[in-house]
JSON list of C-alpha atoms in Angstrom, two decimals:
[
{"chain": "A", "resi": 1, "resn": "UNK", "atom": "CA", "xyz": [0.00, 0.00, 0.00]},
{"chain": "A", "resi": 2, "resn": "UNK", "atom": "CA", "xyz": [1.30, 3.09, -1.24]},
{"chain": "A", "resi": 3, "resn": "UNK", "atom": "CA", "xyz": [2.67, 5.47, 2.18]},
{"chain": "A", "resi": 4, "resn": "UNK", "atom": "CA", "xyz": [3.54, 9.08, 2.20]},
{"chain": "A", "resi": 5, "resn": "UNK", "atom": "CA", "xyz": [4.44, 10.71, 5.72]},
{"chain": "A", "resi": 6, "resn": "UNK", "atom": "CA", "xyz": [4.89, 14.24, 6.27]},
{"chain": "A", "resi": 7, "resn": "UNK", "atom": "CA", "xyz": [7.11, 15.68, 9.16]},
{"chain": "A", "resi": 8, "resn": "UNK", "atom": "CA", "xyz": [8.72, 18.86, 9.99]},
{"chain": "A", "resi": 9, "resn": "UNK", "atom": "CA", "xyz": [5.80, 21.14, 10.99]},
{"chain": "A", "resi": 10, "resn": "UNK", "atom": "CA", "xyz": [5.77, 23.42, 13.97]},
{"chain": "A", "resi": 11, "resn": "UNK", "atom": "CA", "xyz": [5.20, 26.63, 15.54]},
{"chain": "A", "resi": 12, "resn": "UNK", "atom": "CA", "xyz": [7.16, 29.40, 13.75]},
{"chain": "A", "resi": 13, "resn": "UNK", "atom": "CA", "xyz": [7.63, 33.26, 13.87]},
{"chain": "A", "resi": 14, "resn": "UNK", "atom": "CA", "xyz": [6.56, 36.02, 11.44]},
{"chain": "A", "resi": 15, "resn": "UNK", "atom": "CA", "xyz": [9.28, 35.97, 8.82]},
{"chain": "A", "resi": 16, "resn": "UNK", "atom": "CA", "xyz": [10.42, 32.99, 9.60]},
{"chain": "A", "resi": 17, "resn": "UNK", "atom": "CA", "xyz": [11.95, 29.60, 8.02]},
{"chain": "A", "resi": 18, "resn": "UNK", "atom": "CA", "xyz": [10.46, 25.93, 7.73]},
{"chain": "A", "resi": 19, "resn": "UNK", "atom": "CA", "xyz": [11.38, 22.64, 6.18]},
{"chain": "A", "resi": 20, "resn": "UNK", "atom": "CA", "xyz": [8.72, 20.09, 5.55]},
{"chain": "A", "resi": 21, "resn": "UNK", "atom": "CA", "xyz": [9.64, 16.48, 4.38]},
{"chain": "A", "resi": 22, "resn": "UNK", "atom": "CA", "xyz": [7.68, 13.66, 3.04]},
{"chain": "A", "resi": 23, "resn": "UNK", "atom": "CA", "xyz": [8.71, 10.36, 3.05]},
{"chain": "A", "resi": 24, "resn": "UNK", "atom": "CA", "xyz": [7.28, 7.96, 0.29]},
{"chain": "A", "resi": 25, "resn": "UNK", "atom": "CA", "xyz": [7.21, 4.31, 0.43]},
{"chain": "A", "resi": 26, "resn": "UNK", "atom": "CA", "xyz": [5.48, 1.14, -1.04]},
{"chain": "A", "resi": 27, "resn": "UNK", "atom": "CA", "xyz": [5.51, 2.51, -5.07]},
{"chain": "A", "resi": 28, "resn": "UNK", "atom": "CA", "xyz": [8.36, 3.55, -7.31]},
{"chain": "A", "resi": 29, "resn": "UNK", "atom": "CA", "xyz": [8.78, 7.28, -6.10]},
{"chain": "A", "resi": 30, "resn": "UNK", "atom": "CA", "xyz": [11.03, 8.44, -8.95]},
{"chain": "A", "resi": 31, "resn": "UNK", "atom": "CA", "xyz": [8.30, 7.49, -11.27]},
{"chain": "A", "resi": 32, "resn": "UNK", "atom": "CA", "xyz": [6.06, 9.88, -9.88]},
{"chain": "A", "resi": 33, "resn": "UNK", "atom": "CA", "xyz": [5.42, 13.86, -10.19]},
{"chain": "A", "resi": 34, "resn": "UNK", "atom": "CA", "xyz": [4.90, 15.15, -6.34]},
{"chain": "A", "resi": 35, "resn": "UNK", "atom": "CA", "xyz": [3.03, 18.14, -4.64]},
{"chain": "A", "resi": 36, "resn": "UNK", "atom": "CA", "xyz": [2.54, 19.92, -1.72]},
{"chain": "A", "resi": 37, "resn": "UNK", "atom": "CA", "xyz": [-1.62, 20.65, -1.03]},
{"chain": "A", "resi": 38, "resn": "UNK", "atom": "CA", "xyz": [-2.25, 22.82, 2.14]},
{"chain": "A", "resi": 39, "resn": "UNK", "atom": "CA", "xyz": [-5.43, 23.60, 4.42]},
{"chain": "A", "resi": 40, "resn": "UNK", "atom": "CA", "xyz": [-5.66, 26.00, 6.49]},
{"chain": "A", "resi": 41, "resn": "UNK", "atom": "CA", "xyz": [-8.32, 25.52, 9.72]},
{"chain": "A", "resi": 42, "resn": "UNK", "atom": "CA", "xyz": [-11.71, 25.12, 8.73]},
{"chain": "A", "resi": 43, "resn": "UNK", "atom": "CA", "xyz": [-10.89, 26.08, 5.17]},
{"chain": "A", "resi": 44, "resn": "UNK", "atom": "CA", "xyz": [-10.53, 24.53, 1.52]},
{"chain": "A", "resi": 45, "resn": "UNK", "atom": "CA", "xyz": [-8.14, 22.68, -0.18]},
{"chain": "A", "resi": 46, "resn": "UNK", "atom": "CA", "xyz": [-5.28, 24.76, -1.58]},
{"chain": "A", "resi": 47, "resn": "UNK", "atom": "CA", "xyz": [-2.71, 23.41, -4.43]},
{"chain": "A", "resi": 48, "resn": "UNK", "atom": "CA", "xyz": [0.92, 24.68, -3.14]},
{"chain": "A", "resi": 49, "resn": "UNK", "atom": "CA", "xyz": [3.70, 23.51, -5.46]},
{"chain": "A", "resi": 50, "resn": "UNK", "atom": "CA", "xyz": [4.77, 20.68, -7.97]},
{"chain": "A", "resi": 51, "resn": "UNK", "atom": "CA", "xyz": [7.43, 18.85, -8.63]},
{"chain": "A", "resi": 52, "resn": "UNK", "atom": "CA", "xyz": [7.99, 15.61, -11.87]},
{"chain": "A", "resi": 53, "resn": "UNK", "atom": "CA", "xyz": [9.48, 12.96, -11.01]},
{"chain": "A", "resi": 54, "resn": "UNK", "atom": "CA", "xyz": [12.93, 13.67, -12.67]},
{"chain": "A", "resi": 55, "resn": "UNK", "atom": "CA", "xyz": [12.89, 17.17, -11.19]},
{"chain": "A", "resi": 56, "resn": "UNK", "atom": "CA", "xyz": [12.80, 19.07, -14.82]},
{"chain": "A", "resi": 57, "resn": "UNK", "atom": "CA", "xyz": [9.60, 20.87, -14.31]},
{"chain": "A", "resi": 58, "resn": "UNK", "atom": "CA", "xyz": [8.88, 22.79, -11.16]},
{"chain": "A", "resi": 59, "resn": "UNK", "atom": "CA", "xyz": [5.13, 24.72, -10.79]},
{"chain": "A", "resi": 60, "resn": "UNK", "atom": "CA", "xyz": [4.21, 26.92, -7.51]},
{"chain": "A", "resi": 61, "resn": "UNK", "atom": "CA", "xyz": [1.26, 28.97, -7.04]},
{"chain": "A", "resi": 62, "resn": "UNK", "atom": "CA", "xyz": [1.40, 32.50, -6.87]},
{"chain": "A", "resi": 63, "resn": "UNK", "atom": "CA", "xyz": [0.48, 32.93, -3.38]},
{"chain": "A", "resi": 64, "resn": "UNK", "atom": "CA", "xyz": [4.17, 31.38, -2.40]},
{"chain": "A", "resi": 65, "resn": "UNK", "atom": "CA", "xyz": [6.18, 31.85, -5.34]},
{"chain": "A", "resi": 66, "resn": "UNK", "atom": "CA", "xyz": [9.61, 33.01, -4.85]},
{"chain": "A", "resi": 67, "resn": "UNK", "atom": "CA", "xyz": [9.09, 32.33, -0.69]},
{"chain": "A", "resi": 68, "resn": "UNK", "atom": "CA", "xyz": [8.77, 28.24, -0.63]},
{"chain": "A", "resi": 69, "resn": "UNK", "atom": "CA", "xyz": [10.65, 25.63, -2.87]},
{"chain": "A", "resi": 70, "resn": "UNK", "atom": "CA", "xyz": [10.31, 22.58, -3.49]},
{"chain": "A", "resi": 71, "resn": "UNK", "atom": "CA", "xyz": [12.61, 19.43, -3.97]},
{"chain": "A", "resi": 72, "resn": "UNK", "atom": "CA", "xyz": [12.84, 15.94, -4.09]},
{"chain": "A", "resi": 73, "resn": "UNK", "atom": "CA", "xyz": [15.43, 13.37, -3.21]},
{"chain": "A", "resi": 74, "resn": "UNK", "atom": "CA", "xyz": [14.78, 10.08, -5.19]},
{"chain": "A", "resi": 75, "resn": "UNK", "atom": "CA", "xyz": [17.36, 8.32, -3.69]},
{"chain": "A", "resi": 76, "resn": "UNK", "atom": "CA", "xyz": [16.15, 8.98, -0.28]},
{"chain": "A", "resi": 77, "resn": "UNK", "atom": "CA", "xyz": [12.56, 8.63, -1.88]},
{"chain": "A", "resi": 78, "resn": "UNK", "atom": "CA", "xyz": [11.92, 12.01, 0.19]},
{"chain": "A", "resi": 79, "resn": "UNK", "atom": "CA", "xyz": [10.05, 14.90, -0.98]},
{"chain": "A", "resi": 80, "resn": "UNK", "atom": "CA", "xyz": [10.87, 18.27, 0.69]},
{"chain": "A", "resi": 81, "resn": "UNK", "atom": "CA", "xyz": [8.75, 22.04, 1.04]},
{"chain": "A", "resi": 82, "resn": "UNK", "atom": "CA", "xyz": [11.81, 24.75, 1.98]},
{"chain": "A", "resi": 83, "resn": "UNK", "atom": "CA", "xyz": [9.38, 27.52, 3.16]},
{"chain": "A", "resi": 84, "resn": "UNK", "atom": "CA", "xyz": [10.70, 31.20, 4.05]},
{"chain": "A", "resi": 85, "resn": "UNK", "atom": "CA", "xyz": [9.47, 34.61, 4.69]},
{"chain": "A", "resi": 86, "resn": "UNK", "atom": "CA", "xyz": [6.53, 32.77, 6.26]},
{"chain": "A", "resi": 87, "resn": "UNK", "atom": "CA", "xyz": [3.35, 34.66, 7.26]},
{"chain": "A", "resi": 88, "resn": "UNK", "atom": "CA", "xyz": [0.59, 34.25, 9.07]},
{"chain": "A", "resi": 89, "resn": "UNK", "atom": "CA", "xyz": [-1.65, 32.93, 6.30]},
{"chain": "A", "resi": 90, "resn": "UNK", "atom": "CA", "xyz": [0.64, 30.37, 5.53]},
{"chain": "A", "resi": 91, "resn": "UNK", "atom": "CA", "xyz": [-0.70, 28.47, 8.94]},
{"chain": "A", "resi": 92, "resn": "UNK", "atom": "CA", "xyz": [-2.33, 25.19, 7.62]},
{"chain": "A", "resi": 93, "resn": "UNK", "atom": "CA", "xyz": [-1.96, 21.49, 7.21]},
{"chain": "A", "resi": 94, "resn": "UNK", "atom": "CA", "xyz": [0.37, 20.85, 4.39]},
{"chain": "A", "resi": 95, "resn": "UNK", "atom": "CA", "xyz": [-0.14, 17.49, 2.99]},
{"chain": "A", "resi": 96, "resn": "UNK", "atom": "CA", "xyz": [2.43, 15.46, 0.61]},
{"chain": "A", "resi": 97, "resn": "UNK", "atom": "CA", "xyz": [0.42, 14.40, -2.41]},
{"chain": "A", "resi": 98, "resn": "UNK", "atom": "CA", "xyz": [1.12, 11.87, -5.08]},
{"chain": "A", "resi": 99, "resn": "UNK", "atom": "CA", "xyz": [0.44, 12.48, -8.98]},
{"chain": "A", "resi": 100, "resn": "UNK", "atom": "CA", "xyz": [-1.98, 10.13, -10.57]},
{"chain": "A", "resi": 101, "resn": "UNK", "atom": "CA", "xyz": [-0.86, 8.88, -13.78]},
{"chain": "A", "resi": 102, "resn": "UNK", "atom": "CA", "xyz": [-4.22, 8.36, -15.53]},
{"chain": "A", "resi": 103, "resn": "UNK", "atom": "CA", "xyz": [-5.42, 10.99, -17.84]},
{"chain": "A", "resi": 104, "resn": "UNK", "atom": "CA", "xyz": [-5.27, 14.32, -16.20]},
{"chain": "A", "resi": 105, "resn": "UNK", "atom": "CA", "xyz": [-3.93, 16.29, -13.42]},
{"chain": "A", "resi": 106, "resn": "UNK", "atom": "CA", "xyz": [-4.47, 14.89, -9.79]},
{"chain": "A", "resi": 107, "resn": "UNK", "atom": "CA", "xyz": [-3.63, 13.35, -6.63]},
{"chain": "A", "resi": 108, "resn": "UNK", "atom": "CA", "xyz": [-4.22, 9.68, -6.03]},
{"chain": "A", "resi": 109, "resn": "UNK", "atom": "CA", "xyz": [-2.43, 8.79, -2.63]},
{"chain": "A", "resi": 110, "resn": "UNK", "atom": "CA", "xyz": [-2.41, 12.04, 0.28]},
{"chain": "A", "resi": 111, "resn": "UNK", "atom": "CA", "xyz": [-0.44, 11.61, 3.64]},
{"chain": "A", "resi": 112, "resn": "UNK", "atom": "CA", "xyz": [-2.13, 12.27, 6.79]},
{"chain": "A", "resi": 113, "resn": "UNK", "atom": "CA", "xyz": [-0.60, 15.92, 6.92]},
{"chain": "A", "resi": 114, "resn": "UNK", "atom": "CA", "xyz": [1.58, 18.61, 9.33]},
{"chain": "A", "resi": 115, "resn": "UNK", "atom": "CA", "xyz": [0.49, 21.31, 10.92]},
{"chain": "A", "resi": 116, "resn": "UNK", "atom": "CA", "xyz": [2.56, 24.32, 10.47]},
{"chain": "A", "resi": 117, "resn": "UNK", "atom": "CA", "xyz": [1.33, 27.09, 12.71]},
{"chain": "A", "resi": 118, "resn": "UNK", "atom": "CA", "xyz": [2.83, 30.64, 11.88]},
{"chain": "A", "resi": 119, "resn": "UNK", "atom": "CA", "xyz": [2.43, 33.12, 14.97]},
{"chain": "A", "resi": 120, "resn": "UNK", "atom": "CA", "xyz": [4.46, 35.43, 17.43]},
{"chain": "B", "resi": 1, "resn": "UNK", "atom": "CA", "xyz": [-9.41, 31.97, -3.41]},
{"chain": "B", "resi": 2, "resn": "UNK", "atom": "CA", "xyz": [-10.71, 28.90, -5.28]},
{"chain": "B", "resi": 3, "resn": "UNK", "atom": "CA", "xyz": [-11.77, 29.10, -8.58]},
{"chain": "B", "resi": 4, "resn": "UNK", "atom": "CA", "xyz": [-14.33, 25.94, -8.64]},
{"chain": "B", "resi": 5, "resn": "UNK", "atom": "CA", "xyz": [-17.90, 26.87, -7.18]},
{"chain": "B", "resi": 6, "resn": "UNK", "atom": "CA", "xyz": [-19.51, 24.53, -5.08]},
{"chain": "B", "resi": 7, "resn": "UNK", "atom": "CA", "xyz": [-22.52, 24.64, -2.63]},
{"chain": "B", "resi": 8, "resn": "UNK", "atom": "CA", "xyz": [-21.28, 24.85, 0.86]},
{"chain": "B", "resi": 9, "resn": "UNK", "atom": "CA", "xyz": [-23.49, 22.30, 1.71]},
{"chain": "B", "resi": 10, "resn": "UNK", "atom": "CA", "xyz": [-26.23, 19.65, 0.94]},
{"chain": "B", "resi": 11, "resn": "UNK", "atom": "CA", "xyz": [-27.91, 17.04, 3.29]},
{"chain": "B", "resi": 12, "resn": "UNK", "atom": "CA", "xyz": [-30.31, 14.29, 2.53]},
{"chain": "B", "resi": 13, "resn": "UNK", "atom": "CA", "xyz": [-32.05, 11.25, 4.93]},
{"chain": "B", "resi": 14, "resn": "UNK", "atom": "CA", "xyz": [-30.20, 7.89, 4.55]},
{"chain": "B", "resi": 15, "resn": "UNK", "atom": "CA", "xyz": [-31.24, 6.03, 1.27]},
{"chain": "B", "resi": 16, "resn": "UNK", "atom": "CA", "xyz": [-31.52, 9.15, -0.66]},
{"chain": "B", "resi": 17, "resn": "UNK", "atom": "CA", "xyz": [-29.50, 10.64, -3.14]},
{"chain": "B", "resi": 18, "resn": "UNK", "atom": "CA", "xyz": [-28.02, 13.97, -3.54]},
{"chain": "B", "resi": 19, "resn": "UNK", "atom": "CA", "xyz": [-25.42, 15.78, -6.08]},
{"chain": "B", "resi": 20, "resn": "UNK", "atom": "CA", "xyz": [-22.62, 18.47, -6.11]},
{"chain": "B", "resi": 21, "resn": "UNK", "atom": "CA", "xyz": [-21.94, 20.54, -8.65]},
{"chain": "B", "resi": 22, "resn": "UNK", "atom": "CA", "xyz": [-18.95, 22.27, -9.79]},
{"chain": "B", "resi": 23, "resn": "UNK", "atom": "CA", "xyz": [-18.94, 25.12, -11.55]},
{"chain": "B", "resi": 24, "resn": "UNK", "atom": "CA", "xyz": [-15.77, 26.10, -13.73]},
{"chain": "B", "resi": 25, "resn": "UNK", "atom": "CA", "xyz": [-15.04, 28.44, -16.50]},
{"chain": "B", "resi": 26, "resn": "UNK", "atom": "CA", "xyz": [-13.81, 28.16, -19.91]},
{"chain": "B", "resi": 27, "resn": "UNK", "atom": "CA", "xyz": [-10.36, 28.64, -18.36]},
{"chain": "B", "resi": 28, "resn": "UNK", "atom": "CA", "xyz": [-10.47, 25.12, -16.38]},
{"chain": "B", "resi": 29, "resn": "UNK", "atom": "CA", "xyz": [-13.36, 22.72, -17.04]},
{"chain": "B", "resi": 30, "resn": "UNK", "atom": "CA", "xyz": [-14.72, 24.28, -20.10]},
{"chain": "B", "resi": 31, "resn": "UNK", "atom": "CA", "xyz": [-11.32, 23.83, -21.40]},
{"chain": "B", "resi": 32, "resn": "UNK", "atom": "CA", "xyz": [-11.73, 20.60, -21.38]},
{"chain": "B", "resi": 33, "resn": "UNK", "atom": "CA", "xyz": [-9.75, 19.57, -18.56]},
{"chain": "B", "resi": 34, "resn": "UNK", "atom": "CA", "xyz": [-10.71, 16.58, -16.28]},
{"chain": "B", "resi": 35, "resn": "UNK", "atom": "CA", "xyz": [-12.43, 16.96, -12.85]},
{"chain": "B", "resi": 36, "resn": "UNK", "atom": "CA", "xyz": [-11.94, 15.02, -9.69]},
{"chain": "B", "resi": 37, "resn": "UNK", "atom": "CA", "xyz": [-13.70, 14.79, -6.40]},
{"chain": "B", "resi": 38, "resn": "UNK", "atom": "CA", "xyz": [-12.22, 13.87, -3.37]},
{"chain": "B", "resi": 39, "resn": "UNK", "atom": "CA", "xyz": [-13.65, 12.65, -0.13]},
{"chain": "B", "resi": 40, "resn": "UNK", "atom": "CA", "xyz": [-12.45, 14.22, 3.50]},
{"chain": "B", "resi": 41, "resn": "UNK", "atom": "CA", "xyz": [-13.48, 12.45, 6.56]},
{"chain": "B", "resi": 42, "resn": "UNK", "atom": "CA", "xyz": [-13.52, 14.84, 9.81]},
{"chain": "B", "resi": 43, "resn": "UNK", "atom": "CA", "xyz": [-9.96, 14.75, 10.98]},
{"chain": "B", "resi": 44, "resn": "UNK", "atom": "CA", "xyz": [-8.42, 12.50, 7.73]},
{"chain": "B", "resi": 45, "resn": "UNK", "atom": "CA", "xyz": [-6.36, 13.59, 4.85]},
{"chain": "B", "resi": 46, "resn": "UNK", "atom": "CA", "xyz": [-8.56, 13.78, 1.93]},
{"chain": "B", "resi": 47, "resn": "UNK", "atom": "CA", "xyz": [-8.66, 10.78, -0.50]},
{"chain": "B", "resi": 48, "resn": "UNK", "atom": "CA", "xyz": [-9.59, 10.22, -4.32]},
{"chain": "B", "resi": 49, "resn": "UNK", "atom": "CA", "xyz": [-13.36, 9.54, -5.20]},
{"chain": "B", "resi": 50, "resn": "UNK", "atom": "CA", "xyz": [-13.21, 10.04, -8.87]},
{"chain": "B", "resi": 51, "resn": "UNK", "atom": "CA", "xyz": [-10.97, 10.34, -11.30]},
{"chain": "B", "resi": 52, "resn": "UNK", "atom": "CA", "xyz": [-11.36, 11.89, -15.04]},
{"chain": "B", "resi": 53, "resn": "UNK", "atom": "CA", "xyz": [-14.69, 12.67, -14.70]},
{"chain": "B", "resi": 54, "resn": "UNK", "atom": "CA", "xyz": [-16.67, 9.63, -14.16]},
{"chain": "B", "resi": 55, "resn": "UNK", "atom": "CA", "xyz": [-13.81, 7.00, -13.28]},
{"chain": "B", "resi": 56, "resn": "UNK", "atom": "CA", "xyz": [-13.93, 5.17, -9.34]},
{"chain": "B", "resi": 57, "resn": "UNK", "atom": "CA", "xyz": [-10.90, 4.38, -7.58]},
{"chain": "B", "resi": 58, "resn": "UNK", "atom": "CA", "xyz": [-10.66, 0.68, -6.61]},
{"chain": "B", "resi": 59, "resn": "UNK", "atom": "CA", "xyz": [-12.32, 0.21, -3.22]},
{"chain": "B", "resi": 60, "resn": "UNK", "atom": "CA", "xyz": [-14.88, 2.96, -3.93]},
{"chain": "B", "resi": 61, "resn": "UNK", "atom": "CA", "xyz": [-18.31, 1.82, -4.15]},
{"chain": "B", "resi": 62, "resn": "UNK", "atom": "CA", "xyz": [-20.79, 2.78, -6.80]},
{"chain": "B", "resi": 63, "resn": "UNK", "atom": "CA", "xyz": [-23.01, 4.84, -5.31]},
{"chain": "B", "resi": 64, "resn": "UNK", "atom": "CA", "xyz": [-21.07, 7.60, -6.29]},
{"chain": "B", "resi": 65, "resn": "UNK", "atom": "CA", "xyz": [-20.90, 8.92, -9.66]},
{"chain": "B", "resi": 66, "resn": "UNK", "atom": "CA", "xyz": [-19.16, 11.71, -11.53]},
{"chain": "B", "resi": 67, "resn": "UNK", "atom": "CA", "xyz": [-20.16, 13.63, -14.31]},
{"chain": "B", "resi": 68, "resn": "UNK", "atom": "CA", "xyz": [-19.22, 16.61, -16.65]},
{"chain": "B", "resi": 69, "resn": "UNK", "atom": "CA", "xyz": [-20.46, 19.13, -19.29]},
{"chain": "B", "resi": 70, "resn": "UNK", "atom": "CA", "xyz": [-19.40, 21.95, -20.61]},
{"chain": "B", "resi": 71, "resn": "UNK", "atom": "CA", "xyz": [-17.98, 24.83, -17.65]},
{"chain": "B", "resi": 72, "resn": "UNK", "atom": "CA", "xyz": [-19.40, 22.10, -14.87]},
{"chain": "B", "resi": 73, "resn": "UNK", "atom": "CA", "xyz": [-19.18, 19.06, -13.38]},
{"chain": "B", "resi": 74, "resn": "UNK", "atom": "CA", "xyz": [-21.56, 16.77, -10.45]},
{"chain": "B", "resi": 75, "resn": "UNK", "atom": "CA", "xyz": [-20.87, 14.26, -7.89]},
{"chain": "B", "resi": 76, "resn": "UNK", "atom": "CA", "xyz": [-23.78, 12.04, -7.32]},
{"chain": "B", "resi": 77, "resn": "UNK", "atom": "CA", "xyz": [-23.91, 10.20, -3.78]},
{"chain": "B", "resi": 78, "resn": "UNK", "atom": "CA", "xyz": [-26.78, 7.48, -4.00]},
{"chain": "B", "resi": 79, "resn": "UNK", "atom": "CA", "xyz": [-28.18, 5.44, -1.32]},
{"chain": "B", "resi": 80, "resn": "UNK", "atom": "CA", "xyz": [-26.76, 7.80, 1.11]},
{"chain": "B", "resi": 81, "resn": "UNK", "atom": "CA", "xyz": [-25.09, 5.85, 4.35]},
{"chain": "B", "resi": 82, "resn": "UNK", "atom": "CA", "xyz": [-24.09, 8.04, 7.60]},
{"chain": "B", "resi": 83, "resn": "UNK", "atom": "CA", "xyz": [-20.76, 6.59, 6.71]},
{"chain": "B", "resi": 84, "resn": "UNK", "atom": "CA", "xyz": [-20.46, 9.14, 3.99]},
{"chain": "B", "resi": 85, "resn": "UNK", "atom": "CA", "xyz": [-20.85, 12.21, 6.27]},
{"chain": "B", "resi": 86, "resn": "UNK", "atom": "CA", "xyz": [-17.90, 14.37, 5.22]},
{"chain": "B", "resi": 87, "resn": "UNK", "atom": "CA", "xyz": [-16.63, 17.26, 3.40]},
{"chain": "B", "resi": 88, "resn": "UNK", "atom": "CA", "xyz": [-16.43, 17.12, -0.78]},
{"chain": "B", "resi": 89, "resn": "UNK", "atom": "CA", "xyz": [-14.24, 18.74, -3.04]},
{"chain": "B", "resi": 90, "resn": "UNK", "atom": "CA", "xyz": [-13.78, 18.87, -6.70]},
{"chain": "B", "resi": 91, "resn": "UNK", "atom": "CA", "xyz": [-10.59, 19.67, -8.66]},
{"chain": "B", "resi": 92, "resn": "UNK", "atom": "CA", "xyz": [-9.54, 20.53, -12.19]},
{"chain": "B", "resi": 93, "resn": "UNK", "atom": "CA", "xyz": [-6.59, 22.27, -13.88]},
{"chain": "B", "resi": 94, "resn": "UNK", "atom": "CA", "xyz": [-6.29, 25.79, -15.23]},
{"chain": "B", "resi": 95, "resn": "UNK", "atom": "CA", "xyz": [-4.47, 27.16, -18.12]},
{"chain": "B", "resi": 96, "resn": "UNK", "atom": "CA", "xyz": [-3.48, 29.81, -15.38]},
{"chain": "B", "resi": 97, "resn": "UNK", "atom": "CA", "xyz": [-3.22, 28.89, -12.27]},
{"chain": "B", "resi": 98, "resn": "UNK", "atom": "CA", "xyz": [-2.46, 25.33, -12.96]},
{"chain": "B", "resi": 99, "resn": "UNK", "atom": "CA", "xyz": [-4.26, 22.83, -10.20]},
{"chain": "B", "resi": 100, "resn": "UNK", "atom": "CA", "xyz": [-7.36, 23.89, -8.66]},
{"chain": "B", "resi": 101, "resn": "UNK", "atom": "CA", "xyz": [-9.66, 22.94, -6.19]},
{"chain": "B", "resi": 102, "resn": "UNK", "atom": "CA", "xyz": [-13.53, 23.84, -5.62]},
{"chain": "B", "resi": 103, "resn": "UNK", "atom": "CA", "xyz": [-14.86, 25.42, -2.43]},
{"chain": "B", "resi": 104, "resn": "UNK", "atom": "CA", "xyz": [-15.91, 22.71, -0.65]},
{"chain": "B", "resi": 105, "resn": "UNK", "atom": "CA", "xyz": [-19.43, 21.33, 0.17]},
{"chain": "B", "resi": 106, "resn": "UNK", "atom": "CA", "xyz": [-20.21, 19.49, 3.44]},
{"chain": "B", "resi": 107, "resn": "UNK", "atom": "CA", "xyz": [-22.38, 16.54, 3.52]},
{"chain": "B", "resi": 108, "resn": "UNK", "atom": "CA", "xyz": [-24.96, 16.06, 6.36]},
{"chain": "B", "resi": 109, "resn": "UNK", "atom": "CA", "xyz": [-26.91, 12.64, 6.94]},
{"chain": "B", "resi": 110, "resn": "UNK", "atom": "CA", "xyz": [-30.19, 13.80, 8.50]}
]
């Protein structure tokens, strides 16, 4: 069964630095594009970033281009979320996401998620 | 702010059915790209429903359905169970702003 844990979440300051990982297991992980999907509390779904599997083509959404980027070590099968210049509305759940290779753009497996709290 | 317009929430008595939509624009669905739907549980990481457009995962039972046309899509839950109690999204891609998810619609089992 295909397993993706996320770790590295915490309380951080205003302005602040954060490095999420995501460990994948059970499935080829080079073989798969990767992304970063975030919720903040009691709110929607929010894409974050994307990453293929070979690394050549890299995608963030506006709200945290040139602050977060992402990486991916497929040796280590580890997926990774550098996130700077944090700010308060960057508080959410950041879940590790796996591409689905059918037709289309999607996630097929999620981890269970870490909380990343941004507050003074 | 997501781009994908859903109602914030439906309910129906067990047995029943009841459907989501999704609306889109020309810049997302209408452009023909697929839409998915994905299930979260209270507490639980969201997980895939349906895939391009009317497609079930293994494991996930018929009673739901997907559906698109045109700038819109619909999730169809029938024979409602208290099991399915949870919060529904749908998701597409846009030419802009690449993945995107709907607004979210919370299902109550009366």
């Amino acid at each position: 069964e295909v397993q993706l844990v996320e770790s590295g979440g915490g309380l951080v300051k205003p302005g602040g630095s954060l490095r999420l990982s995501c460990a994948g297991s059970e499935f080829p992980f080079s073989s798969y594009g990767m992304n970063w999907v975030r919720q903040a509390p009691g709110k929607g779904l929010e894409w974050v970033a994307s990453i293929t599997g070979g690394s050549s083509f890299i995608d963030y959404a506006d709200s945290v281009k040139g602050r977060f980027t992402i990486s991916r070590d497929n040796g280590k099968n580890s997926l990774y979320l550098q996130m700077n210049s944090l700010r308060a509305e960057d508080t959410a759940v950041y879940y590790c996401a796996r591409m689905g290779q059918s037709s289309g753009y999607y996630f097929d497996h999620w981890g269970q998620g870490t909380l990343v709290t941004v507050s003074s | 702010q997501s781009v994908l317009t859903q109602p914030p929430s439906v309910s129906g008595a067990p047995g029943q059915r009841v459907t989501i939509s999704c609306t889109g624009s020309s810049s997302n669905i209408g452009a023909g790209y697929d839409v998915f739907w994905y299930q979260q549980l209270p507490g639980t990481a969201p997980k895939l429903l349906i895939y391009g457009n009317t497609n079930r995962p293994s494991g996930v039972p018929d009673r739901f359905s997907g559906s698109k046309s045109g700038t819109s899509a619909s999730l169809a839950i029938t024979g409602l169970q208290a099991e399915d109690e949870a919060d529904y999204y749908c998701q597409s891609y846009d030419r802009s702003l690449s993945y995107v998810f709907g607004t979210g619609t919370k299902v109550t089992v009366l």
